[in-house]
mmCIF file of C-alpha atoms and ligand atoms in Angstrom:
data_model
loop_
_atom_site.group_PDB
_atom_site.id
_atom_site.type_symbol
_atom_site.label_atom_id
_atom_site.label_comp_id
_atom_site.label_asym_id
_atom_site.label_seq_id
_atom_site.Cartn_x
_atom_site.Cartn_y
_atom_site.Cartn_z
ATOM 1 C CA MET A 1 4.629 -120.182 86.471
ATOM 2 C CA ALA A 2 6.906 -119.218 83.637
ATOM 3 C CA LYS A 3 6.862 -121.534 80.638
ATOM 4 C CA LYS A 4 10.062 -123.434 80.011
ATOM 5 C CA VAL A 5 11.896 -123.456 76.685
ATOM 6 C CA LEU A 6 14.686 -125.856 75.778
ATOM 7 C CA VAL A 7 17.238 -124.295 73.429
ATOM 8 C CA SER A 8 19.332 -127.010 71.793
ATOM 9 C CA GLY A 9 22.555 -125.590 70.433
ATOM 10 C CA GLY A 10 21.982 -122.723 72.835
ATOM 11 C CA ALA A 11 25.660 -121.895 73.328
ATOM 12 C CA GLY A 12 26.133 -121.049 69.646
ATOM 13 C CA TYR A 13 25.697 -117.853 67.656
ATOM 14 C CA ILE A 14 21.943 -117.793 67.104
ATOM 15 C CA GLY A 15 21.095 -119.893 70.177
ATOM 16 C CA SER A 16 22.827 -117.510 72.581
ATOM 17 C CA HIS A 17 20.988 -114.458 71.213
ATOM 18 C CA VAL A 18 17.694 -116.334 71.358
ATOM 19 C CA THR A 19 18.357 -117.371 74.960
ATOM 20 C CA VAL A 20 18.890 -113.723 75.930
ATOM 21 C CA GLU A 21 15.636 -112.618 74.290
ATOM 22 C CA LEU A 22 13.637 -115.511 75.771
ATOM 23 C CA ILE A 23 14.840 -114.688 79.268
ATOM 24 C CA GLY A 24 14.111 -111.008 78.643
ATOM 25 C CA ALA A 25 10.550 -111.988 77.692
ATOM 26 C CA GLY A 26 10.084 -113.873 80.965
ATOM 27 C CA TYR A 27 10.603 -117.471 79.867
ATOM 28 C CA ASP A 28 12.622 -120.038 81.770
ATOM 29 C CA VAL A 29 15.327 -121.456 79.540
ATOM 30 C CA VAL A 30 17.272 -124.707 79.595
ATOM 31 C CA VAL A 31 20.314 -124.796 77.321
ATOM 32 C CA ALA A 32 21.702 -127.967 75.755
ATOM 33 C CA ASP A 33 24.854 -127.967 73.660
ATOM 34 C CA ASN A 34 27.537 -130.538 72.868
ATOM 35 C CA MET A 35 30.071 -127.727 72.361
ATOM 36 C CA SER A 36 31.254 -129.293 69.097
ATOM 37 C CA ASN A 37 31.422 -125.961 67.312
ATOM 38 C CA CYS A 38 31.725 -123.378 70.081
ATOM 39 C CA ASP A 39 33.275 -122.681 73.457
ATOM 40 C CA MET A 40 31.709 -121.191 76.574
ATOM 41 C CA THR A 41 32.281 -117.570 75.463
ATOM 42 C CA CYS A 42 28.721 -116.936 74.348
ATOM 43 C CA PHE A 43 27.072 -118.842 77.187
ATOM 44 C CA GLU A 44 29.135 -116.809 79.669
ATOM 45 C CA GLY A 45 28.073 -113.679 77.789
ATOM 46 C CA VAL A 46 24.419 -114.698 78.042
ATOM 47 C CA LYS A 47 24.767 -115.028 81.815
ATOM 48 C CA LYS A 48 26.331 -111.555 82.039
ATOM 49 C CA ILE A 49 23.726 -109.873 79.840
ATOM 50 C CA THR A 50 20.774 -111.466 81.635
ATOM 51 C CA GLY A 51 22.326 -111.362 85.117
ATOM 52 C CA ARG A 52 21.293 -115.000 85.443
ATOM 53 C CA GLU A 53 23.960 -117.339 86.733
ATOM 54 C CA ASP A 54 21.471 -120.153 87.182
ATOM 55 C CA ILE A 55 20.478 -121.011 83.598
ATOM 56 C CA PRO A 56 20.415 -124.822 83.503
ATOM 57 C CA PHE A 57 23.085 -126.032 81.083
ATOM 58 C CA TYR A 58 23.386 -129.579 79.752
ATOM 59 C CA GLN A 59 26.507 -130.495 77.839
ATOM 60 C CA ILE A 60 24.882 -133.273 75.872
ATOM 61 C CA ASP A 61 24.747 -134.435 72.292
ATOM 62 C CA CYS A 62 21.187 -134.524 70.994
ATOM 63 C CA CYS A 63 22.170 -137.596 68.975
ATOM 64 C CA ASP A 64 22.250 -139.397 72.348
ATOM 65 C CA TYR A 65 18.586 -140.247 72.935
ATOM 66 C CA GLU A 66 19.075 -141.267 76.550
ATOM 67 C CA ALA A 67 20.624 -137.922 77.399
ATOM 68 C CA VAL A 68 17.781 -136.027 75.696
ATOM 69 C CA ASP A 69 15.193 -138.223 77.391
ATOM 70 C CA LYS A 70 16.789 -137.587 80.794
ATOM 71 C CA LEU A 71 16.663 -133.820 80.231
ATOM 72 C CA PHE A 72 12.969 -134.005 79.370
ATOM 73 C CA ALA A 73 12.395 -136.116 82.482
ATOM 74 C CA GLU A 74 14.134 -133.521 84.658
ATOM 75 C CA HIS A 75 12.340 -130.480 83.221
ATOM 76 C CA LYS A 76 8.802 -129.959 82.069
ATOM 77 C CA ILE A 77 9.609 -128.550 78.653
ATOM 78 C CA ASP A 78 6.840 -126.468 77.062
ATOM 79 C CA ALA A 79 8.702 -125.641 73.865
ATOM 80 C CA VAL A 80 11.941 -126.590 72.139
ATOM 81 C CA ILE A 81 13.937 -124.416 69.791
ATOM 82 C CA HIS A 82 16.250 -126.712 67.879
ATOM 83 C CA PHE A 83 19.546 -125.262 66.653
ATOM 84 C CA ALA A 84 21.873 -128.187 67.348
ATOM 85 C CA ALA A 85 23.176 -128.950 63.857
ATOM 86 C CA PHE A 86 26.218 -128.754 61.622
ATOM 87 C CA LYS A 87 26.034 -125.783 59.270
ATOM 88 C CA ALA A 88 28.960 -125.637 56.841
ATOM 89 C CA VAL A 89 27.755 -126.148 53.274
ATOM 90 C CA GLY A 90 31.175 -127.124 51.843
ATOM 91 C CA GLU A 91 31.944 -129.537 54.650
ATOM 92 C CA SER A 92 28.544 -131.182 54.171
ATOM 93 C CA VAL A 93 29.449 -131.932 50.546
ATOM 94 C CA ALA A 94 32.683 -133.591 51.693
ATOM 95 C CA LYS A 95 31.124 -135.414 54.677
ATOM 96 C CA PRO A 96 27.512 -136.199 53.818
ATOM 97 C CA ILE A 97 27.156 -139.166 56.167
ATOM 98 C CA MET A 98 28.348 -137.114 59.116
ATOM 99 C CA TYR A 99 25.902 -134.302 58.219
ATOM 100 C CA TYR A 100 22.889 -136.532 57.651
ATOM 101 C CA ARG A 101 23.554 -138.537 60.799
ATOM 102 C CA ASN A 102 24.082 -135.531 63.037
ATOM 103 C CA ASN A 103 21.403 -133.195 61.731
ATOM 104 C CA LEU A 104 18.677 -135.794 61.282
ATOM 105 C CA VAL A 105 19.267 -138.008 64.323
ATOM 106 C CA SER A 106 19.498 -135.082 66.743
ATOM 107 C CA PHE A 107 16.198 -133.686 65.477
ATOM 108 C CA LEU A 108 14.481 -137.080 65.508
ATOM 109 C CA ASN A 109 15.572 -137.501 69.120
ATOM 110 C CA ILE A 110 14.183 -134.100 70.082
ATOM 111 C CA LEU A 111 10.884 -134.983 68.420
ATOM 112 C CA GLU A 112 10.717 -138.408 69.992
ATOM 113 C CA ALA A 113 11.353 -137.030 73.468
ATOM 114 C CA SER A 114 8.788 -134.273 72.831
ATOM 115 C CA LYS A 115 6.183 -136.863 71.944
ATOM 116 C CA ASN A 116 7.075 -139.270 74.741
ATOM 117 C CA HIS A 117 6.999 -136.644 77.461
ATOM 118 C CA GLY A 118 3.435 -135.550 76.927
ATOM 119 C CA GLY A 119 3.801 -133.433 73.813
ATOM 120 C CA CYS A 120 5.593 -130.195 73.047
ATOM 121 C CA ASN A 121 5.878 -127.183 70.767
ATOM 122 C CA VAL A 122 8.865 -127.479 68.458
ATOM 123 C CA LEU A 123 10.493 -124.632 66.588
ATOM 124 C CA PHE A 124 12.915 -125.690 63.874
ATOM 125 C CA SER A 125 15.646 -123.412 62.544
ATOM 126 C CA SER A 126 15.355 -123.730 58.802
ATOM 127 C CA SER A 127 16.941 -121.665 56.107
ATOM 128 C CA ALA A 128 16.278 -119.680 52.954
ATOM 129 C CA THR A 129 18.562 -122.181 51.223
ATOM 130 C CA VAL A 130 15.415 -124.335 50.778
ATOM 131 C CA TYR A 131 14.328 -121.896 48.029
ATOM 132 C CA GLY A 132 17.518 -122.296 45.969
ATOM 133 C CA GLU A 133 17.714 -119.990 42.943
ATOM 134 C CA ALA A 134 14.103 -118.843 43.034
ATOM 135 C CA GLU A 135 12.472 -117.642 39.822
ATOM 136 C CA ASN A 136 10.306 -114.977 41.431
ATOM 137 C CA LEU A 137 11.568 -112.582 44.087
ATOM 138 C CA PRO A 138 10.961 -111.885 46.876
ATOM 139 C CA VAL A 139 10.199 -115.430 47.992
ATOM 140 C CA THR A 140 7.068 -116.150 49.998
ATOM 141 C CA GLU A 141 6.515 -119.225 52.143
ATOM 142 C CA GLN A 142 4.562 -120.645 49.177
ATOM 143 C CA THR A 143 7.497 -120.313 46.790
ATOM 144 C CA PRO A 144 8.325 -123.903 45.861
ATOM 145 C CA ARG A 145 11.374 -125.409 47.481
ATOM 146 C CA LEU A 146 13.974 -126.485 44.929
ATOM 147 C CA PRO A 147 16.122 -129.608 45.140
ATOM 148 C CA ALA A 148 18.888 -128.937 47.650
ATOM 149 C CA THR A 149 22.368 -128.424 46.254
ATOM 150 C CA SER A 150 24.200 -129.707 49.342
ATOM 151 C CA PRO A 151 23.649 -132.294 52.070
ATOM 152 C CA TYR A 152 23.404 -129.388 54.534
ATOM 153 C CA GLY A 153 20.572 -127.813 52.543
ATOM 154 C CA ASN A 154 18.949 -131.202 52.194
ATOM 155 C CA THR A 155 18.947 -131.725 55.974
ATOM 156 C CA LYS A 156 17.024 -128.437 56.321
ATOM 157 C CA GLN A 157 14.384 -129.604 53.846
ATOM 158 C CA MET A 158 14.228 -133.076 55.386
ATOM 159 C CA CYS A 159 13.859 -131.741 58.924
ATOM 160 C CA GLU A 160 11.021 -129.440 57.825
ATOM 161 C CA ASP A 161 9.253 -132.480 56.350
ATOM 162 C CA ILE A 162 9.951 -134.634 59.395
ATOM 163 C CA LEU A 163 8.471 -131.954 61.652
ATOM 164 C CA ARG A 164 5.381 -131.655 59.442
ATOM 165 C CA ASP A 165 4.893 -135.439 59.465
ATOM 166 C CA VAL A 166 5.295 -135.749 63.234
ATOM 167 C CA VAL A 167 2.825 -132.907 63.780
ATOM 168 C CA LEU A 168 0.373 -134.668 61.482
ATOM 169 C CA ALA A 169 0.841 -138.046 63.178
ATOM 170 C CA THR A 170 0.353 -136.721 66.700
ATOM 171 C CA ALA A 171 -2.524 -134.334 65.925
ATOM 172 C CA GLY A 172 -5.373 -134.686 68.376
ATOM 173 C CA GLY A 173 -3.364 -137.080 70.524
ATOM 174 C CA ALA A 174 -3.797 -139.952 68.057
ATOM 175 C CA ASP A 175 -2.620 -143.285 69.479
ATOM 176 C CA GLY A 176 -2.227 -141.751 72.899
ATOM 177 C CA GLN A 177 0.867 -139.831 71.820
ATOM 178 C CA GLY A 178 1.723 -136.406 73.130
ATOM 179 C CA VAL A 179 0.767 -133.715 70.629
ATOM 180 C CA VAL A 180 3.626 -132.036 68.786
ATOM 181 C CA LYS A 181 3.032 -128.659 67.163
ATOM 182 C CA GLY A 182 5.666 -127.118 64.966
ATOM 183 C CA ILE A 183 6.965 -123.936 63.409
ATOM 184 C CA ALA A 184 9.803 -123.751 60.921
ATOM 185 C CA LEU A 185 11.525 -120.388 60.659
ATOM 186 C CA ARG A 186 13.388 -119.876 57.395
ATOM 187 C CA TYR A 187 16.262 -117.531 58.095
ATOM 188 C CA PHE A 188 17.803 -115.371 55.449
ATOM 189 C CA ASN A 189 21.360 -114.138 56.258
ATOM 190 C CA PRO A 190 21.774 -113.555 60.017
ATOM 191 C CA ILE A 191 24.531 -111.043 60.810
ATOM 192 C CA GLY A 192 25.713 -108.779 63.621
ATOM 193 C CA ALA A 193 26.008 -109.132 67.361
ATOM 194 C CA HIS A 194 24.278 -108.187 70.587
ATOM 195 C CA PRO A 195 24.566 -104.439 71.360
ATOM 196 C CA SER A 196 26.490 -105.319 74.553
ATOM 197 C CA ALA A 197 29.223 -106.903 72.362
ATOM 198 C CA LEU A 198 29.264 -109.774 74.865
ATOM 199 C CA ILE A 199 27.932 -112.360 72.420
ATOM 200 C CA GLY A 200 28.331 -112.753 68.675
ATOM 201 C CA GLU A 201 29.475 -115.047 65.911
ATOM 202 C CA LEU A 202 32.609 -117.084 66.678
ATOM 203 C CA PRO A 203 33.641 -118.922 63.518
ATOM 204 C CA ARG A 204 36.251 -121.653 63.875
ATOM 205 C CA GLY A 205 39.113 -121.236 61.422
ATOM 206 C CA VAL A 206 38.640 -119.260 58.221
ATOM 207 C CA PRO A 207 35.092 -117.872 58.114
ATOM 208 C CA ASN A 208 32.869 -118.989 55.245
ATOM 209 C CA ASN A 209 30.358 -116.215 55.771
ATOM 210 C CA LEU A 210 30.702 -112.690 54.555
ATOM 211 C CA VAL A 211 30.397 -110.557 57.692
ATOM 212 C CA PRO A 212 32.839 -112.489 59.921
ATOM 213 C CA PHE A 213 35.298 -112.384 57.011
ATOM 214 C CA ILE A 214 34.806 -108.623 56.746
ATOM 215 C CA THR A 215 35.339 -108.002 60.466
ATOM 216 C CA GLN A 216 38.356 -110.323 60.630
ATOM 217 C CA THR A 217 39.883 -108.503 57.669
ATOM 218 C CA ALA A 218 39.225 -105.133 59.298
ATOM 219 C CA ILE A 219 40.892 -106.241 62.539
ATOM 220 C CA GLY A 220 43.904 -107.619 60.631
ATOM 221 C CA LYS A 221 43.314 -111.355 61.127
ATOM 222 C CA ARG A 222 42.797 -111.807 57.369
ATOM 223 C CA GLU A 223 44.714 -109.961 54.718
ATOM 224 C CA CYS A 224 42.040 -109.304 52.153
ATOM 225 C CA LEU A 225 38.362 -109.970 51.587
ATOM 226 C CA SER A 226 37.493 -111.620 48.293
ATOM 227 C CA ILE A 227 34.170 -110.513 46.874
ATOM 228 C CA PHE A 228 33.044 -113.607 45.042
ATOM 229 C CA GLY A 229 31.868 -112.468 41.629
ATOM 230 C CA ASN A 230 31.153 -109.001 40.227
ATOM 231 C CA ASP A 231 29.705 -110.146 36.941
ATOM 232 C CA TYR A 232 26.293 -111.266 38.186
ATOM 233 C CA PRO A 233 23.189 -109.815 36.519
ATOM 234 C CA THR A 234 22.611 -107.298 39.325
ATOM 235 C CA GLU A 235 23.095 -103.541 39.408
ATOM 236 C CA ASP A 236 26.675 -103.611 40.735
ATOM 237 C CA GLY A 237 27.416 -107.178 39.588
ATOM 238 C CA THR A 238 27.568 -108.696 43.088
ATOM 239 C CA CYS A 239 25.084 -111.080 44.707
ATOM 240 C CA LEU A 240 21.970 -109.875 46.525
ATOM 241 C CA ARG A 241 21.036 -111.176 49.970
ATOM 242 C CA ASP A 242 18.633 -110.314 52.787
ATOM 243 C CA TYR A 243 20.816 -109.615 55.828
ATOM 244 C CA ILE A 244 18.831 -109.978 59.027
ATOM 245 C CA ASP A 245 20.096 -108.585 62.309
ATOM 246 C CA ILE A 246 20.758 -111.299 64.878
ATOM 247 C CA VAL A 247 18.780 -109.584 67.655
ATOM 248 C CA ASP A 248 15.833 -109.044 65.325
ATOM 249 C CA LEU A 249 16.098 -112.704 64.338
ATOM 250 C CA ALA A 250 16.164 -113.746 67.998
ATOM 251 C CA LYS A 251 13.020 -111.690 68.634
ATOM 252 C CA ALA A 252 11.250 -113.566 65.825
ATOM 253 C CA HIS A 253 11.864 -116.748 67.825
ATOM 254 C CA VAL A 254 10.272 -115.250 70.918
ATOM 255 C CA ALA A 255 7.265 -114.207 68.821
ATOM 256 C CA ALA A 256 6.971 -117.705 67.336
ATOM 257 C CA VAL A 257 7.315 -119.448 70.708
ATOM 258 C CA SER A 258 4.694 -117.145 72.230
ATOM 259 C CA ARG A 259 2.368 -117.862 69.325
ATOM 260 C CA MET A 260 2.678 -121.588 70.042
ATOM 261 C CA LEU A 261 2.424 -121.320 73.824
ATOM 262 C CA ASP A 262 -0.466 -118.855 73.754
ATOM 263 C CA GLY A 263 -2.498 -121.126 71.460
ATOM 264 C CA LYS A 264 -2.477 -118.629 68.574
ATOM 265 C CA MET A 265 -1.372 -120.948 65.783
ATOM 266 C CA LYS A 266 -3.739 -121.158 62.826
ATOM 267 C CA GLN A 267 -2.366 -124.553 61.801
ATOM 268 C CA ASP A 268 -0.447 -127.121 63.800
ATOM 269 C CA TYR A 269 2.548 -126.755 61.486
ATOM 270 C CA GLU A 270 3.494 -123.313 60.206
ATOM 271 C CA ILE A 271 6.359 -121.795 58.256
ATOM 272 C CA PHE A 272 7.620 -118.197 58.361
ATOM 273 C CA ASN A 273 10.312 -116.340 56.465
ATOM 274 C CA VAL A 274 12.552 -114.332 58.758
ATOM 275 C CA GLY A 275 14.255 -111.566 56.850
ATOM 276 C CA THR A 276 14.075 -107.824 56.302
ATOM 277 C CA GLY A 277 12.474 -107.903 52.870
ATOM 278 C CA ARG A 278 15.286 -105.708 51.543
ATOM 279 C CA PRO A 279 17.953 -106.955 49.117
ATOM 280 C CA VAL A 280 21.490 -105.690 49.748
ATOM 281 C CA SER A 281 24.413 -106.459 47.443
ATOM 282 C CA VAL A 282 27.739 -107.779 48.710
ATOM 283 C CA TYR A 283 29.403 -104.596 47.470
ATOM 284 C CA GLU A 284 26.813 -102.410 49.212
ATOM 285 C CA LEU A 285 27.361 -104.318 52.438
ATOM 286 C CA VAL A 286 31.131 -103.861 52.233
ATOM 287 C CA THR A 287 30.853 -100.126 51.597
ATOM 288 C CA ALA A 288 28.223 -99.735 54.331
ATOM 289 C CA PHE A 289 30.609 -101.445 56.750
ATOM 290 C CA GLU A 290 33.379 -99.012 55.794
ATOM 291 C CA LYS A 291 31.121 -96.002 56.119
ATOM 292 C CA VAL A 292 29.441 -96.780 59.411
ATOM 293 C CA ASN A 293 32.686 -97.787 61.099
ATOM 294 C CA GLY A 294 34.846 -95.095 59.475
ATOM 295 C CA LEU A 295 37.481 -97.405 58.023
ATOM 296 C CA LYS A 296 38.813 -98.758 54.751
ATOM 297 C CA LEU A 297 38.588 -102.438 54.090
ATOM 298 C CA ASN A 298 41.126 -104.331 52.025
ATOM 299 C CA TYR A 299 39.075 -106.163 49.421
ATOM 300 C CA LYS A 300 39.325 -107.441 45.875
ATOM 301 C CA PHE A 301 36.973 -108.889 43.309
ATOM 302 C CA ALA A 302 37.438 -112.619 42.843
ATOM 303 C CA PRO A 303 35.778 -115.344 40.753
ATOM 304 C CA ARG A 304 32.276 -116.492 41.636
ATOM 305 C CA ARG A 305 31.963 -119.017 44.460
ATOM 306 C CA PRO A 306 30.447 -122.276 43.191
ATOM 307 C CA GLY A 307 26.943 -122.884 44.514
ATOM 308 C CA ASP A 308 26.038 -119.239 45.222
ATOM 309 C CA VAL A 309 22.616 -118.092 44.062
ATOM 310 C CA VAL A 310 22.501 -114.683 42.369
ATOM 311 C CA ALA A 311 19.789 -113.159 44.496
ATOM 312 C CA ILE A 312 17.404 -114.019 47.287
ATOM 313 C CA TRP A 313 15.327 -111.955 49.626
ATOM 314 C CA ALA A 314 12.239 -112.479 51.707
ATOM 315 C CA ASP A 315 8.641 -111.506 51.451
ATOM 316 C CA THR A 316 8.071 -110.912 55.173
ATOM 317 C CA LYS A 317 4.347 -110.179 55.085
ATOM 318 C CA LEU A 318 3.336 -113.406 56.801
ATOM 319 C CA ALA A 319 5.795 -113.002 59.687
ATOM 320 C CA ASN A 320 4.885 -109.322 60.016
ATOM 321 C CA GLU A 321 1.172 -109.995 60.165
ATOM 322 C CA GLU A 322 0.980 -113.327 61.962
ATOM 323 C CA LEU A 323 3.900 -113.080 64.356
ATOM 324 C CA GLY A 324 3.480 -109.346 64.877
ATOM 325 C CA TRP A 325 7.206 -109.150 64.278
ATOM 326 C CA LYS A 326 9.310 -107.023 62.006
ATOM 327 C CA ALA A 327 13.048 -106.442 61.536
ATOM 328 C CA GLU A 328 13.978 -103.130 63.138
ATOM 329 C CA ARG A 329 17.707 -102.557 63.186
ATOM 330 C CA THR A 330 19.252 -100.933 60.127
ATOM 331 C CA VAL A 331 22.077 -102.630 58.243
ATOM 332 C CA GLY A 332 24.383 -99.859 59.479
ATOM 333 C CA GLU A 333 23.544 -100.516 63.133
ATOM 334 C CA THR A 334 24.001 -104.220 62.607
ATOM 335 C CA LEU A 335 27.383 -103.778 60.937
ATOM 336 C CA ALA A 336 28.493 -101.494 63.783
ATOM 337 C CA SER A 337 27.544 -104.230 66.259
ATOM 338 C CA ALA A 338 29.509 -106.832 64.271
ATOM 339 C CA TRP A 339 32.573 -104.586 64.395
ATOM 340 C CA ALA A 340 32.159 -103.887 68.130
ATOM 341 C CA TRP A 341 32.041 -107.650 68.738
ATOM 342 C CA GLU A 342 35.205 -108.281 66.690
ATOM 343 C CA ARG A 343 37.013 -105.572 68.670
ATOM 344 C CA HIS A 344 35.712 -107.033 71.924
ATOM 345 C CA LEU A 345 37.180 -110.410 70.910
ATOM 346 C CA ALA A 346 40.502 -108.755 70.108
ATOM 347 C CA GLY A 347 40.444 -106.855 73.425
ATOM 348 C CA LYS A 348 40.458 -103.525 71.561
HETATM 349 N N1 UDP B 401 30.845 -113.679 50.047
HETATM 350 C C1 UDP B 401 31.966 -113.039 49.542
HETATM 351 N N2 UDP B 401 33.143 -113.219 50.193
HETATM 352 C C2 UDP B 401 33.292 -114.016 51.281
HETATM 353 C C3 UDP B 401 32.130 -114.650 51.807
HETATM 354 C C4 UDP B 401 30.927 -114.464 51.152
HETATM 355 O O1 UDP B 401 31.883 -112.331 48.543
HETATM 356 O O2 UDP B 401 34.402 -114.147 51.803
HETATM 357 C C5 UDP B 401 29.549 -113.483 49.381
HETATM 358 C C6 UDP B 401 28.910 -114.768 48.879
HETATM 359 O O3 UDP B 401 29.407 -115.068 47.599
HETATM 360 C C7 UDP B 401 27.428 -114.417 48.902
HETATM 361 C C8 UDP B 401 27.307 -113.435 50.075
HETATM 362 O O4 UDP B 401 28.631 -112.972 50.339
HETATM 363 O O5 UDP B 401 27.073 -113.748 47.735
HETATM 364 C C9 UDP B 401 26.768 -114.079 51.350
HETATM 365 O O6 UDP B 401 27.521 -115.239 51.617
HETATM 366 P P1 UDP B 401 27.457 -115.993 53.000
HETATM 367 O O7 UDP B 401 28.422 -117.168 52.926
HETATM 368 O O8 UDP B 401 27.659 -115.052 54.121
HETATM 369 O O9 UDP B 401 25.947 -116.516 53.093
HETATM 370 P P2 UDP B 401 25.072 -117.387 52.052
HETATM 371 O O10 UDP B 401 24.172 -116.419 51.369
HETATM 372 O O11 UDP B 401 26.005 -118.112 51.132
HETATM 373 O O12 UDP B 401 24.318 -118.301 52.951
#
């Protein structure tokens, strides 16, 4: 029988791509989402891409323990991939209580249900933000985490620690608890869309992230892209990031889930960087977008954005070797997919 994976936050940007790849790899998937930051567009797209109308969907808030518990009672969940969280850095600074409550309580509930229903494999979606402004680049999983600069970033660090502690506490079935095993994936900068252009990123309001702002500017929804800072100590003066294609990222989740379910973990709690290992500057990304899509983007250089680190990119050796996974799509292909998705949304 196929193993069953719960994807919390599965109607969102990353969750929908992961659901597609899990189904493609032969897993049964249950999706839970409270729809607080998305509509049904991506979930409908997932059904079209996979040809599966019957994916169980629970519109529940993971902060509601009873609802989570009921889902676990109705399905024998073998693994959970937890995406259900708020993700806007600036908003988290303005509304820390809301961020801590939502991001921590929902994860605690997932862990509690995992433990109470006989144990489970839990994959947590962490972030490269845990590294902050790292001294040595690229960052490995051993690079020390730096104090978070926002409540959002802090919830990522705290959830990693909570997962580690729960794994430790349940190891070997101590106290008759179900065993929880865990993997934290630290994402670098996920961008792009599914090649079908049926699912992609759907930011509400003005996008904070670079690529949705680029595509919305190209389509005419925004007047001009501001490149935040061109006086950084980098070759062209703009920040360096590791942009990881969303389908490649989704495949890393399948590799990590399979590692857990196939009993291949070397430790009960593991961490992997998920990036390309290649730094790309903001300016390079903008010009690559213009080139691959054959258009001119309206952009200007603007002051630095507070809180941005100068440069970060991943050492991907561990993920490459242990997960047998590697980023494959080129930045150009990814930027073409982002543009195809924006045009699909605009009906063009
Ligand atoms: N950026 C930019 N203009 C924008 C949005 C982002 O120049 O409208 C820059 C930002 O300063 C950073 C990079 O693009 O150097 C990636 O930012 P994003 O918000 O996408 O991800 P982050 O790395 O902050 O998580």
